């Protein structure tokens, strides 16, 4: 459209949004309070979100209660180093962030994508560059068909547009379906994912790969993805997730 021309499509879109908001007034996905527009949070919800800032483990990004100095790693990473080089998370996984992520993944709340991607941009500062390759954690075709979209790919694409990084939705692929990880121990999660992820058709050697996912619990999924990326010849593999689960919701002492 040339400058000064009337954009009828934009007008129709705005009118459609207005009609939908009038019929179904938008509410906060965390508190169910009315909000100005879909995909936004109420003031009370913002107070519930626990953003992760330094100090944290230099390897897995787990938040520390005190500052142990640059390069400090948590006991878990020292005892059993993950397959990725670094991982960073935007927020602590708790009731508030759970409501957002579950709504986004399972209730078609794709209107939350701009908000959540903004959190990833904040958490990924210093990790993601224009030279990075963003590889979403892959879904098996059966699960992708049932869910209709890969939530990690939606976020990775938005992050790529904001940072200039390369969006590679097929860098990794699921080689076999796996049962849900919910309720499994760290060792069970590792066994569940053994051989389940491999390089995809967009995999390339020498890349700085950043794996994008929604939640990090034990790091088993991210490590499985990291091993597949290294198999493809990735030079460095980092990870960036929306939320990080903490034992009893507490930071590390």
Coordinates of N, CA and C in Angstrom, one line a residue:
X1 N 0.8 -1.2 0.0 CA 0.0 0.0 0.0 C 0.9 1.2 0.0
X2 N 0.6 2.2 -0.9 CA 1.3 3.4 -1.0 C 0.9 4.4 0.1
X3 N 1.9 5.3 0.5 CA 1.6 6.2 1.6 C 0.3 7.0 1.3
X4 N -0.5 7.2 2.2 CA -1.7 8.0 2.1 C -2.9 7.2 1.6
X5 N -2.7 5.9 1.2 CA -3.9 5.1 0.8 C -4.6 4.6 2.0
X6 N -5.9 4.3 1.8 CA -6.8 3.8 2.8 C -6.6 2.3 2.9
X7 N -6.2 1.8 4.1 CA -6.0 0.3 4.3 C -7.3 -0.3 4.9
X8 N -8.2 -0.7 4.0 CA -9.5 -1.3 4.4 C -9.3 -2.6 5.2
X9 N -8.2 -3.4 4.9 CA -8.0 -4.6 5.6 C -7.7 -4.3 7.1
X10 N -6.9 -3.3 7.4 CA -6.6 -2.9 8.7 C -7.8 -2.5 9.5
X11 N -8.7 -1.7 8.8 CA -9.9 -1.3 9.4 C -10.8 -2.4 9.8
X12 N -10.9 -3.4 8.9 CA -11.8 -4.6 9.1 C -11.2 -5.4 10.3
X13 N -9.9 -5.5 10.3 CA -9.3 -6.3 11.4 C -9.6 -5.6 12.8
X14 N -9.4 -4.3 12.8 CA -9.7 -3.6 14.1 C -11.2 -3.7 14.5
X15 N -12.0 -3.6 13.5 CA -13.5 -3.7 13.8 C -13.8 -5.1 14.3
X16 N -13.2 -6.1 13.7 CA -13.5 -7.5 14.1 C -13.0 -7.7 15.5
X17 N -11.9 -7.2 15.9 CA -11.4 -7.3 17.2 C -12.3 -6.6 18.2
X18 N -12.8 -5.4 17.8 CA -13.8 -4.7 18.6 C -15.0 -5.4 18.9
X19 N -15.6 -6.1 17.8 CA -16.8 -6.9 18.0 C -16.6 -8.1 18.9
X20 N -15.4 -8.8 18.7 CA -15.2 -9.9 19.6 C -15.0 -9.5 21.0
X21 N -14.3 -8.4 21.2 CA -14.2 -7.9 22.6 C -15.5 -7.5 23.3
X22 N -16.4 -7.0 22.4 CA -17.7 -6.7 23.0 C -18.5 -7.9 23.3
X23 N -18.4 -8.9 22.5 CA -19.1 -10.2 22.7 C -18.5 -11.0 23.8
X24 N -17.2 -11.1 23.8 CA -16.4 -11.8 24.8 C -15.3 -10.9 25.4
X25 N -15.7 -10.1 26.4 CA -14.7 -9.2 26.9 C -13.4 -9.9 27.4
X26 N -12.2 -9.4 27.0 CA -11.0 -10.1 27.4 C -10.8 -10.1 28.9
X27 N -10.3 -11.2 29.4 CA -10.0 -11.4 30.8 C -8.5 -11.8 31.0
X28 N -7.9 -11.5 32.1 CA -6.6 -12.0 32.4 C -6.5 -13.5 32.5
X29 N -5.6 -14.1 31.9 CA -5.5 -15.6 31.9 C -5.1 -16.1 33.3
X30 N -4.6 -15.3 34.2 CA -4.1 -15.7 35.5 C -5.2 -15.4 36.5
X31 N -5.8 -14.2 36.5 CA -6.7 -13.9 37.6 C -8.2 -13.8 37.2
X32 N -8.4 -13.9 35.8 CA -9.8 -13.8 35.3 C -10.4 -12.4 35.4
X33 N -9.6 -11.4 35.8 CA -10.1 -10.1 35.8 C -10.2 -9.5 34.4
X34 N -11.1 -8.5 34.2 CA -11.2 -7.9 32.9 C -9.9 -7.1 32.6
X35 N -9.5 -7.2 31.4 CA -8.3 -6.4 30.9 C -8.6 -5.6 29.6
X36 N -7.7 -4.7 29.3 CA -8.0 -3.8 28.2 C -8.0 -4.6 26.8
X37 N -7.2 -5.6 26.7 CA -7.1 -6.3 25.4 C -6.7 -7.7 25.6
X38 N -7.0 -8.6 24.7 CA -6.7 -10.0 24.8 C -5.1 -10.1 24.8
X39 N -4.7 -11.1 25.7 CA -3.2 -11.3 25.7 C -2.5 -10.4 26.7
X40 N -3.2 -9.7 27.5 CA -2.5 -8.8 28.5 C -2.9 -9.3 29.9
X41 N -2.1 -8.9 30.9 CA -2.3 -9.3 32.2 C -2.9 -8.2 33.1
X42 N -3.5 -8.6 34.2 CA -4.0 -7.6 35.1 C -2.9 -7.2 36.0
X43 N -3.1 -6.1 36.8 CA -2.0 -5.6 37.7 C -1.7 -6.7 38.7
X44 N -2.8 -7.4 39.2 CA -2.6 -8.4 40.2 C -1.8 -9.6 39.7
X45 N -2.0 -9.9 38.4 CA -1.2 -11.0 37.8 C 0.2 -10.6 37.7
X46 N 0.5 -9.4 37.3 CA 1.9 -9.0 37.1 C 2.7 -9.1 38.5
X47 N 2.0 -8.9 39.6 CA 2.6 -9.0 40.9 C 2.9 -10.5 41.2
X48 N 2.2 -11.4 40.6 CA 2.4 -12.9 40.8 C 3.6 -13.4 40.0
X49 N 4.0 -12.8 38.9 CA 5.0 -13.3 38.0 C 6.4 -13.1 38.7
X50 N 7.2 -14.2 38.8 CA 8.5 -14.1 39.4 C 9.6 -14.2 38.3
X51 N 10.0 -13.0 37.9 CA 11.1 -13.0 36.9 C 12.4 -13.5 37.5
X52 N 13.2 -14.1 36.6 CA 14.5 -14.6 37.1 C 15.6 -13.7 36.6
X53 N 16.3 -13.1 37.6 CA 17.4 -12.2 37.3 C 18.6 -12.7 38.1
X54 N 19.8 -12.2 37.8 CA 21.0 -12.6 38.5 C 20.8 -12.3 40.0
X55 N 21.4 -13.1 40.9 CA 22.4 -14.2 40.6 C 21.7 -15.5 40.2
X56 N 22.3 -16.2 39.3 CA 21.8 -17.6 39.0 C 23.0 -18.4 38.6
X57 N 22.7 -19.7 38.5 CA 23.8 -20.7 38.1 C 24.2 -20.3 36.6
X58 N 25.6 -20.3 36.5 CA 26.1 -19.9 35.2 C 25.8 -20.9 34.1
X59 N 25.5 -22.2 34.5 CA 25.3 -23.2 33.6 C 23.8 -23.4 33.2
X60 N 23.0 -23.7 34.2 CA 21.6 -24.0 34.0 C 20.6 -22.8 34.2
X61 N 21.1 -21.7 34.8 CA 20.3 -20.6 35.1 C 19.4 -20.6 36.3
X62 N 19.5 -21.7 37.1 CA 18.7 -21.8 38.3 C 19.0 -20.6 39.2
X63 N 18.0 -19.9 39.7 CA 18.3 -18.7 40.5 C 18.9 -19.0 41.9
X64 N 19.8 -18.2 42.3 CA 20.5 -18.3 43.6 C 19.9 -17.3 44.6
X65 N 19.8 -17.7 45.9 CA 19.4 -16.8 46.9 C 20.4 -15.8 47.2
X66 N 21.7 -16.1 47.1 CA 22.8 -15.2 47.3 C 23.8 -15.3 46.1
X67 N 24.6 -14.2 46.0 CA 25.5 -14.1 44.9 C 26.8 -14.9 45.2
X68 N 27.1 -15.9 44.5 CA 28.3 -16.7 44.7 C 29.5 -16.3 43.8
X69 N 29.3 -15.2 43.0 CA 30.3 -14.7 42.2 C 30.1 -15.2 40.7
X70 N 30.9 -14.6 39.8 CA 30.8 -14.9 38.4 C 31.2 -16.3 38.1
X71 N 30.4 -17.0 37.3 CA 30.8 -18.4 36.9 C 30.4 -19.5 37.9
X72 N 29.7 -19.1 39.0 CA 29.3 -20.1 40.0 C 28.2 -21.0 39.4
X73 N 28.4 -22.3 39.6 CA 27.4 -23.3 39.2 C 26.7 -24.0 40.3
X74 N 25.5 -24.4 40.1 CA 24.8 -25.1 41.2 C 25.3 -26.5 41.4
X75 N 25.0 -27.1 42.5 CA 25.5 -28.4 42.8 C 25.1 -29.5 41.8
X76 N 23.9 -29.3 41.3 CA 23.4 -30.3 40.3 C 24.2 -30.3 39.0
X77 N 24.6 -29.1 38.5 CA 25.4 -29.0 37.3 C 26.8 -29.4 37.5
X78 N 27.3 -29.2 38.7 CA 28.7 -29.7 39.0 C 28.7 -31.2 39.1
X79 N 27.7 -31.8 39.7 CA 27.7 -33.3 39.9 C 27.3 -34.0 38.6
X80 N 26.4 -33.4 37.8 CA 25.9 -34.0 36.6 C 25.7 -33.0 35.5
X81 N 26.8 -32.5 34.8 CA 26.7 -31.4 33.9 C 25.7 -31.8 32.7
X82 N 24.8 -30.8 32.4 CA 23.9 -31.0 31.3 C 24.6 -31.0 29.9
X83 N 23.9 -31.4 28.9 CA 24.5 -31.5 27.6 C 24.6 -30.1 26.9
X84 N 23.8 -29.2 27.4 CA 23.9 -27.8 26.8 C 25.0 -27.0 27.6
X85 N 25.4 -25.9 26.9 CA 26.4 -25.0 27.5 C 25.8 -24.1 28.6
X86 N 24.7 -23.5 28.2 CA 24.0 -22.5 29.1 C 22.5 -22.7 28.9
X87 N 21.8 -22.4 30.0 CA 20.3 -22.3 29.8 C 19.9 -21.1 30.6
X88 N 18.9 -20.4 30.1 CA 18.3 -19.2 30.8 C 16.8 -19.3 30.7
X89 N 16.2 -18.9 31.8 CA 14.7 -18.9 31.8 C 14.2 -17.5 32.2
X90 N 13.0 -17.2 31.7 CA 12.4 -15.9 31.9 C 11.8 -15.8 33.3
X91 N 11.1 -16.8 33.8 CA 10.3 -16.7 35.0 C 10.4 -18.1 35.8
X92 N 10.1 -18.1 37.0 CA 9.9 -19.3 37.8 C 8.6 -19.9 37.4
X93 N 8.6 -21.3 37.3 CA 7.4 -22.0 37.0 C 6.6 -22.2 38.3
X94 N 5.5 -21.5 38.4 CA 4.6 -21.6 39.5 C 3.2 -21.5 39.1
X95 N 2.3 -21.3 40.0 CA 0.8 -21.3 39.6 C 0.5 -20.2 38.6
X96 N 1.1 -19.0 38.7 CA 0.8 -17.9 37.8 C 1.4 -18.2 36.4
X97 N 2.6 -18.6 36.3 CA 3.2 -18.9 35.0 C 2.6 -20.1 34.4
X98 N 2.3 -21.1 35.2 CA 1.6 -22.3 34.7 C 0.3 -22.0 34.0
X99 N -0.5 -21.1 34.6 CA -1.8 -20.7 33.9 C -1.5 -20.1 32.6
X100 N -0.5 -19.3 32.4 CA -0.2 -18.7 31.1 C 0.3 -19.7 30.1
X101 N 1.2 -20.6 30.5 CA 1.8 -21.5 29.6 C 0.8 -22.6 29.2
X102 N 0.0 -23.1 30.1 CA -1.0 -24.1 29.8 C -2.1 -23.5 28.8
X103 N -2.5 -22.3 29.1 CA -3.4 -21.6 28.2 C -2.9 -21.4 26.8
X104 N -1.6 -21.1 26.7 CA -1.0 -20.9 25.4 C -0.9 -22.2 24.7
X105 N -0.4 -23.3 25.4 CA -0.2 -24.6 24.7 C -1.5 -25.3 24.4
X106 N -2.4 -25.4 25.4 CA -3.5 -26.3 25.3 C -4.9 -25.6 25.1
X107 N -5.0 -24.3 25.2 CA -6.3 -23.7 25.1 C -6.3 -22.7 23.9
X108 N -5.3 -22.8 23.0 CA -5.3 -22.0 21.8 C -5.2 -20.5 22.1
X109 N -4.5 -20.2 23.3 CA -4.3 -18.8 23.6 C -3.1 -18.2 22.9
X110 N -3.1 -18.2 21.6 CA -2.0 -17.7 20.8 C -1.9 -16.2 21.0
X111 N -2.9 -15.5 21.5 CA -2.9 -14.1 21.7 C -1.8 -13.8 22.8
X112 N -1.4 -14.8 23.5 CA -0.4 -14.6 24.6 C 1.0 -14.6 24.0
X113 N 1.2 -15.0 22.7 CA 2.5 -15.1 22.1 C 3.3 -13.8 22.2
X114 N 2.8 -12.7 21.9 CA 3.6 -11.5 22.0 C 4.2 -11.2 23.4
X115 N 3.3 -11.4 24.4 CA 3.7 -11.2 25.8 C 4.8 -12.2 26.1
X116 N 4.6 -13.5 25.9 CA 5.6 -14.5 26.3 C 6.9 -14.3 25.5
X117 N 6.8 -14.0 24.2 CA 8.0 -13.8 23.4 C 8.8 -12.6 24.0
X118 N 8.1 -11.6 24.4 CA 8.8 -10.5 25.0 C 9.6 -10.9 26.3
X119 N 9.1 -11.8 27.0 CA 9.8 -12.3 28.2 C 11.1 -13.1 27.8
X120 N 10.9 -13.8 26.7 CA 12.1 -14.6 26.2 C 13.2 -13.6 25.7
X121 N 12.8 -12.5 25.0 CA 13.7 -11.5 24.6 C 14.5 -11.0 25.7
X122 N 13.8 -10.7 26.8 CA 14.5 -10.2 28.0 C 15.4 -11.2 28.6
X123 N 15.0 -12.4 28.8 CA 15.8 -13.5 29.4 C 17.0 -13.8 28.5
X124 N 16.8 -13.7 27.1 CA 17.9 -14.1 26.2 C 18.9 -13.0 25.9
X125 N 18.8 -11.8 26.5 CA 19.8 -10.8 26.3 C 21.2 -11.3 26.6
X126 N 22.1 -11.2 25.7 CA 23.4 -11.7 25.9 C 23.6 -13.1 25.6
X127 N 22.5 -13.8 25.3 CA 22.6 -15.2 24.9 C 22.3 -15.4 23.4
X128 N 21.3 -14.7 22.9 CA 20.8 -14.7 21.5 C 21.4 -13.6 20.8
X129 N 22.1 -13.8 19.6 CA 22.6 -12.8 18.8 C 22.1 -13.0 17.3
X130 N 22.4 -12.1 16.5 CA 22.0 -12.3 15.1 C 22.6 -13.5 14.4
X131 N 23.7 -14.0 15.0 CA 24.4 -15.1 14.4 C 23.8 -16.5 15.0
X132 N 22.9 -16.4 15.9 CA 22.4 -17.6 16.6 C 21.3 -18.3 15.7
X133 N 21.2 -19.6 15.8 CA 20.2 -20.3 15.1 C 19.2 -20.8 16.2
X134 N 18.0 -20.4 16.1 CA 16.9 -20.7 17.0 C 16.2 -22.0 16.6
X135 N 16.4 -23.0 17.4 CA 15.8 -24.4 17.1 C 14.8 -24.7 18.2
X136 N 13.5 -24.6 17.8 CA 12.5 -25.0 18.8 C 12.5 -26.5 19.1
X137 N 12.3 -26.8 20.4 CA 12.2 -28.2 20.8 C 11.1 -28.9 19.9
X138 N 11.4 -30.0 19.2 CA 10.4 -30.5 18.3 C 9.3 -31.4 18.9
X139 N 8.2 -31.4 18.3 CA 7.1 -32.3 18.6 C 7.0 -33.4 17.7
X140 N 6.6 -34.6 18.1 CA 6.4 -35.7 17.2 C 5.2 -35.4 16.4
X141 N 5.2 -35.8 15.1 CA 4.0 -35.5 14.2 C 2.7 -35.8 14.8
X142 N 2.6 -36.8 15.6 CA 1.3 -37.2 16.2 C 0.8 -36.1 17.2
X143 N 1.8 -35.7 18.0 CA 1.4 -34.6 19.0 C 1.2 -33.3 18.3
X144 N 2.0 -33.0 17.3 CA 1.8 -31.8 16.5 C 0.4 -31.7 15.9
X145 N 0.0 -32.9 15.4 CA -1.4 -32.9 14.8 C -2.5 -32.7 15.8
X146 N -2.3 -33.3 17.0 CA -3.3 -33.1 18.1 C -3.3 -31.7 18.6
X147 N -2.2 -31.1 18.7 CA -2.1 -29.7 19.3 C -2.3 -28.6 18.2
X148 N -2.0 -29.0 17.0 CA -2.2 -28.1 15.8 C -1.0 -27.0 15.7
X149 N -0.2 -26.8 16.7 CA 0.9 -25.9 16.5 C 2.0 -26.3 17.6
X150 N 3.2 -26.0 17.2 CA 4.3 -26.2 18.2 C 4.5 -24.8 18.9
X151 N 4.2 -24.8 20.2 CA 4.3 -23.5 20.9 C 5.7 -23.0 21.0
X152 N 6.7 -23.9 21.0 CA 8.1 -23.4 21.0 C 8.5 -22.8 19.7
X153 N 7.9 -23.3 18.6 CA 8.2 -22.7 17.3 C 7.6 -21.3 17.1
X154 N 6.4 -21.2 17.7 CA 5.8 -19.8 17.6 C 6.6 -18.8 18.3
X155 N 7.1 -19.2 19.5 CA 8.0 -18.2 20.3 C 9.3 -18.0 19.6
X156 N 9.9 -19.1 19.0 CA 11.2 -19.0 18.4 C 11.1 -18.0 17.2
X157 N 10.0 -18.1 16.4 CA 9.9 -17.3 15.2 C 9.8 -15.8 15.6
X158 N 9.0 -15.5 16.7 CA 8.9 -14.1 17.1 C 10.3 -13.6 17.7
X159 N 11.0 -14.5 18.4 CA 12.3 -14.1 18.9 C 13.3 -13.8 17.8
X160 N 13.2 -14.6 16.7 CA 14.1 -14.4 15.6 C 13.8 -13.1 14.9
X161 N 12.5 -12.7 14.7 CA 12.2 -11.5 14.1 C 12.7 -10.3 14.9
X162 N 12.7 -10.4 16.3 CA 13.1 -9.3 17.1 C 14.6 -9.2 17.3
X163 N 15.3 -10.3 17.1 CA 16.8 -10.3 17.3 C 17.6 -10.4 16.0
X164 N 17.0 -10.8 14.9 CA 17.7 -11.0 13.7 C 18.3 -12.4 13.6
X165 N 18.1 -13.2 14.6 CA 18.6 -14.6 14.6 C 17.9 -15.4 13.6
X166 N 18.5 -16.6 13.3 CA 18.0 -17.4 12.2 C 16.9 -18.4 12.9
X167 N 15.7 -18.4 12.3 CA 14.7 -19.3 12.7 C 14.8 -20.6 12.0
X168 N 15.0 -21.7 12.7 CA 15.2 -23.0 12.0 C 14.3 -24.0 12.7
X169 N 13.0 -24.0 12.3 CA 12.0 -24.8 12.9 C 12.2 -26.3 12.7
X170 N 13.1 -26.7 11.7 CA 13.3 -28.1 11.4 C 14.8 -28.5 11.7
X171 N 15.4 -27.7 12.5 CA 16.8 -28.0 12.9 C 16.9 -29.4 13.6
X172 N 15.8 -29.6 14.5 CA 15.7 -30.8 15.2 C 14.4 -31.5 14.8
X173 N 14.4 -32.8 15.1 CA 13.1 -33.5 14.8 C 13.0 -34.7 15.8
X174 N 11.7 -35.0 16.1 CA 11.4 -36.1 17.0 C 11.4 -37.4 16.1
X175 N 12.2 -38.3 16.6 CA 12.4 -39.6 15.9 C 11.3 -40.6 16.3
X176 N 10.8 -40.5 17.5 CA 9.8 -41.4 18.0 C 8.9 -40.7 19.0
X177 N 7.6 -41.1 19.1 CA 6.8 -40.5 20.2 C 7.2 -41.0 21.5
X178 N 7.0 -40.2 22.5 CA 7.4 -40.5 23.9 C 6.2 -40.2 24.8
X179 N 6.0 -41.0 25.9 CA 5.0 -40.7 26.9 C 5.2 -39.3 27.5
X180 N 4.2 -38.8 28.2 CA 4.4 -37.5 28.9 C 5.4 -37.6 29.9
X181 N 6.2 -36.5 30.1 CA 7.2 -36.5 31.1 C 6.7 -36.2 32.5
X182 N 5.4 -35.8 32.6 CA 4.8 -35.4 33.9 C 4.9 -36.5 34.9
X183 N 5.4 -36.2 36.1 CA 5.5 -37.2 37.2 C 6.7 -38.1 37.1
X184 N 7.6 -38.0 36.1 CA 8.8 -38.8 36.0 C 9.9 -38.2 36.8
X185 N 10.8 -39.0 37.3 CA 12.0 -38.6 37.9 C 13.0 -38.1 36.8
X186 N 14.1 -37.5 37.3 CA 15.1 -37.0 36.3 C 15.7 -38.2 35.5
X187 N 15.9 -39.3 36.2 CA 16.5 -40.5 35.5 C 15.5 -41.1 34.5
X188 N 14.2 -41.1 34.9 CA 13.2 -41.6 34.1 C 13.0 -40.7 32.9
X189 N 13.1 -39.4 33.0 CA 13.0 -38.5 31.9 C 14.1 -38.7 30.9
X190 N 15.3 -38.9 31.4 CA 16.4 -39.2 30.5 C 16.2 -40.4 29.7
X191 N 15.7 -41.5 30.4 CA 15.5 -42.8 29.7 C 14.3 -42.6 28.7
X192 N 13.3 -41.9 29.1 CA 12.2 -41.7 28.2 C 12.6 -41.0 26.9
X193 N 13.6 -40.1 27.0 CA 14.0 -39.3 25.8 C 15.2 -39.9 25.0
X194 N 15.7 -41.0 25.6 CA 16.9 -41.6 24.9 C 16.6 -41.9 23.4
X195 N 17.3 -41.3 22.5 CA 17.2 -41.6 21.1 C 15.9 -41.0 20.5
X196 N 15.2 -40.1 21.2 CA 13.9 -39.6 20.7 C 14.1 -38.3 19.9
X197 N 15.2 -37.7 19.9 CA 15.5 -36.4 19.2 C 16.7 -36.6 18.3
X198 N 16.6 -36.1 17.1 CA 17.8 -36.2 16.2 C 17.9 -35.0 15.3
X199 N 18.9 -34.8 14.6 CA 19.1 -33.7 13.7 C 18.0 -33.7 12.6
X200 N 17.5 -32.5 12.2 CA 16.5 -32.4 11.2 C 17.1 -31.9 9.9
X201 N 16.3 -31.7 8.9 CA 16.8 -31.3 7.6 C 17.5 -29.9 7.5
X202 N 17.2 -29.1 8.6 CA 17.8 -27.8 8.6 C 19.1 -27.7 9.5
X203 N 19.5 -28.9 10.0 CA 20.7 -28.9 10.9 C 21.9 -28.6 10.1
X204 N 22.8 -27.9 10.7 CA 24.1 -27.5 10.1 C 25.2 -27.5 11.1
X205 N 26.4 -27.7 10.6 CA 27.6 -27.7 11.4 C 28.1 -26.3 11.7
X206 N 28.8 -26.2 12.8 CA 29.4 -24.9 13.1 C 28.5 -23.8 13.6
X207 N 27.3 -24.1 13.9 CA 26.3 -23.1 14.3 C 26.3 -22.9 15.8
X208 N 25.9 -21.7 16.2 CA 25.6 -21.5 17.6 C 24.1 -21.7 17.7
X209 N 23.7 -22.8 18.3 CA 22.3 -23.2 18.4 C 21.7 -22.8 19.7
X210 N 20.5 -22.2 19.7 CA 19.8 -21.9 20.9 C 18.5 -22.6 20.9
X211 N 18.3 -23.6 21.8 CA 17.1 -24.4 21.8 C 16.0 -23.6 22.5
X212 N 14.8 -23.5 22.0 CA 13.7 -22.8 22.5 C 12.7 -23.8 23.0
X213 N 12.3 -23.6 24.3 CA 11.2 -24.5 24.8 C 10.4 -23.7 25.8
X214 N 9.3 -24.3 26.3 CA 8.4 -23.5 27.2 C 8.8 -23.7 28.7
X215 N 9.0 -24.9 29.1 CA 9.4 -25.2 30.6 C 10.6 -26.1 30.7
X216 N 11.5 -25.7 31.6 CA 12.6 -26.6 32.0 C 12.3 -27.2 33.4
X217 N 12.3 -28.5 33.5 CA 12.1 -29.1 34.8 C 13.4 -29.7 35.3
X218 N 13.8 -30.8 34.6 CA 15.1 -31.4 35.0 C 16.2 -31.1 34.0
X219 N 15.7 -30.6 32.8 CA 16.7 -30.3 31.7 C 16.9 -31.5 30.8
X220 N 16.1 -32.6 31.0 CA 16.3 -33.8 30.2 C 15.9 -33.5 28.7
X221 N 14.9 -32.8 28.5 CA 14.5 -32.5 27.1 C 15.5 -31.6 26.4
X222 N 16.0 -30.6 27.1 CA 17.0 -29.7 26.5 C 18.3 -30.4 26.3
X223 N 18.7 -31.3 27.2 CA 19.9 -32.1 27.0 C 19.8 -33.0 25.8
X224 N 18.6 -33.6 25.6 CA 18.4 -34.5 24.5 C 18.5 -33.7 23.2
X225 N 17.9 -32.5 23.2 CA 18.0 -31.6 22.0 C 19.4 -31.2 21.8
X226 N 20.2 -30.9 22.8 CA 21.5 -30.4 22.7 C 22.4 -31.5 22.1
X227 N 22.2 -32.8 22.6 CA 23.0 -33.9 22.0 C 22.7 -34.0 20.5
X228 N 21.5 -33.9 20.1 CA 21.1 -34.0 18.7 C 21.8 -32.9 17.9
X229 N 21.8 -31.7 18.5 CA 22.4 -30.5 17.8 C 23.9 -30.7 17.6
X230 N 24.5 -31.3 18.7 CA 26.0 -31.5 18.6 C 26.3 -32.6 17.6
X231 N 25.4 -33.6 17.5 CA 25.6 -34.7 16.5 C 25.6 -34.1 15.1
X232 N 24.8 -33.0 14.9 CA 24.8 -32.3 13.6 C 26.0 -31.4 13.4
X233 N 26.9 -31.2 14.5 CA 28.1 -30.4 14.3 C 28.0 -29.0 14.9
X234 N 26.9 -28.8 15.7 CA 26.8 -27.4 16.3 C 28.0 -27.1 17.2
X235 N 28.5 -25.9 17.0 CA 29.7 -25.5 17.7 C 29.4 -25.2 19.2
X236 N 28.3 -24.6 19.5 CA 27.8 -24.3 20.8 C 26.3 -24.5 20.9
X237 N 25.9 -24.9 22.0 CA 24.4 -25.2 22.2 C 24.0 -24.6 23.5
X238 N 23.1 -23.6 23.4 CA 22.5 -23.0 24.6 C 21.0 -23.2 24.6
X239 N 20.3 -22.8 25.6 CA 18.9 -23.1 25.7 C 18.2 -21.9 26.3
X240 N 17.0 -21.6 25.9 CA 16.2 -20.5 26.4 C 14.8 -20.9 26.6
X241 N 14.3 -20.8 27.8 CA 12.9 -21.3 28.1 C 12.1 -20.2 28.7
X242 N 10.8 -20.3 28.7 CA 9.9 -19.4 29.4 C 10.0 -19.5 30.9
X243 N 9.9 -20.7 31.4 CA 9.8 -20.9 32.8 C 10.7 -22.1 33.3
X244 N 11.2 -21.9 34.5 CA 12.0 -23.0 35.1 C 11.4 -23.5 36.4
X245 N 11.2 -24.8 36.5 CA 10.6 -25.4 37.7 C 11.7 -25.4 38.7
X246 N 11.3 -25.0 40.0 CA 12.2 -25.1 41.1 C 11.6 -26.0 42.2
X247 N 12.4 -26.7 42.9 CA 11.9 -27.6 43.9 C 11.2 -26.8 45.0
X248 N 9.9 -27.1 45.2 CA 9.0 -26.4 46.1 C 8.9 -24.9 45.8
X249 N 9.3 -24.5 44.5 CA 9.2 -23.1 44.1 C 10.3 -22.3 44.7
X250 N 11.3 -22.8 45.4 CA 12.3 -22.0 46.1 C 13.5 -21.9 45.3
X251 N 14.2 -20.7 45.5 CA 15.5 -20.5 44.8 C 16.6 -21.3 45.6
X252 N 17.7 -21.4 45.0 CA 18.8 -22.2 45.6 C 19.5 -21.4 46.7
X253 N 19.8 -22.0 47.8 CA 20.5 -21.3 48.9 C 22.0 -21.2 48.6

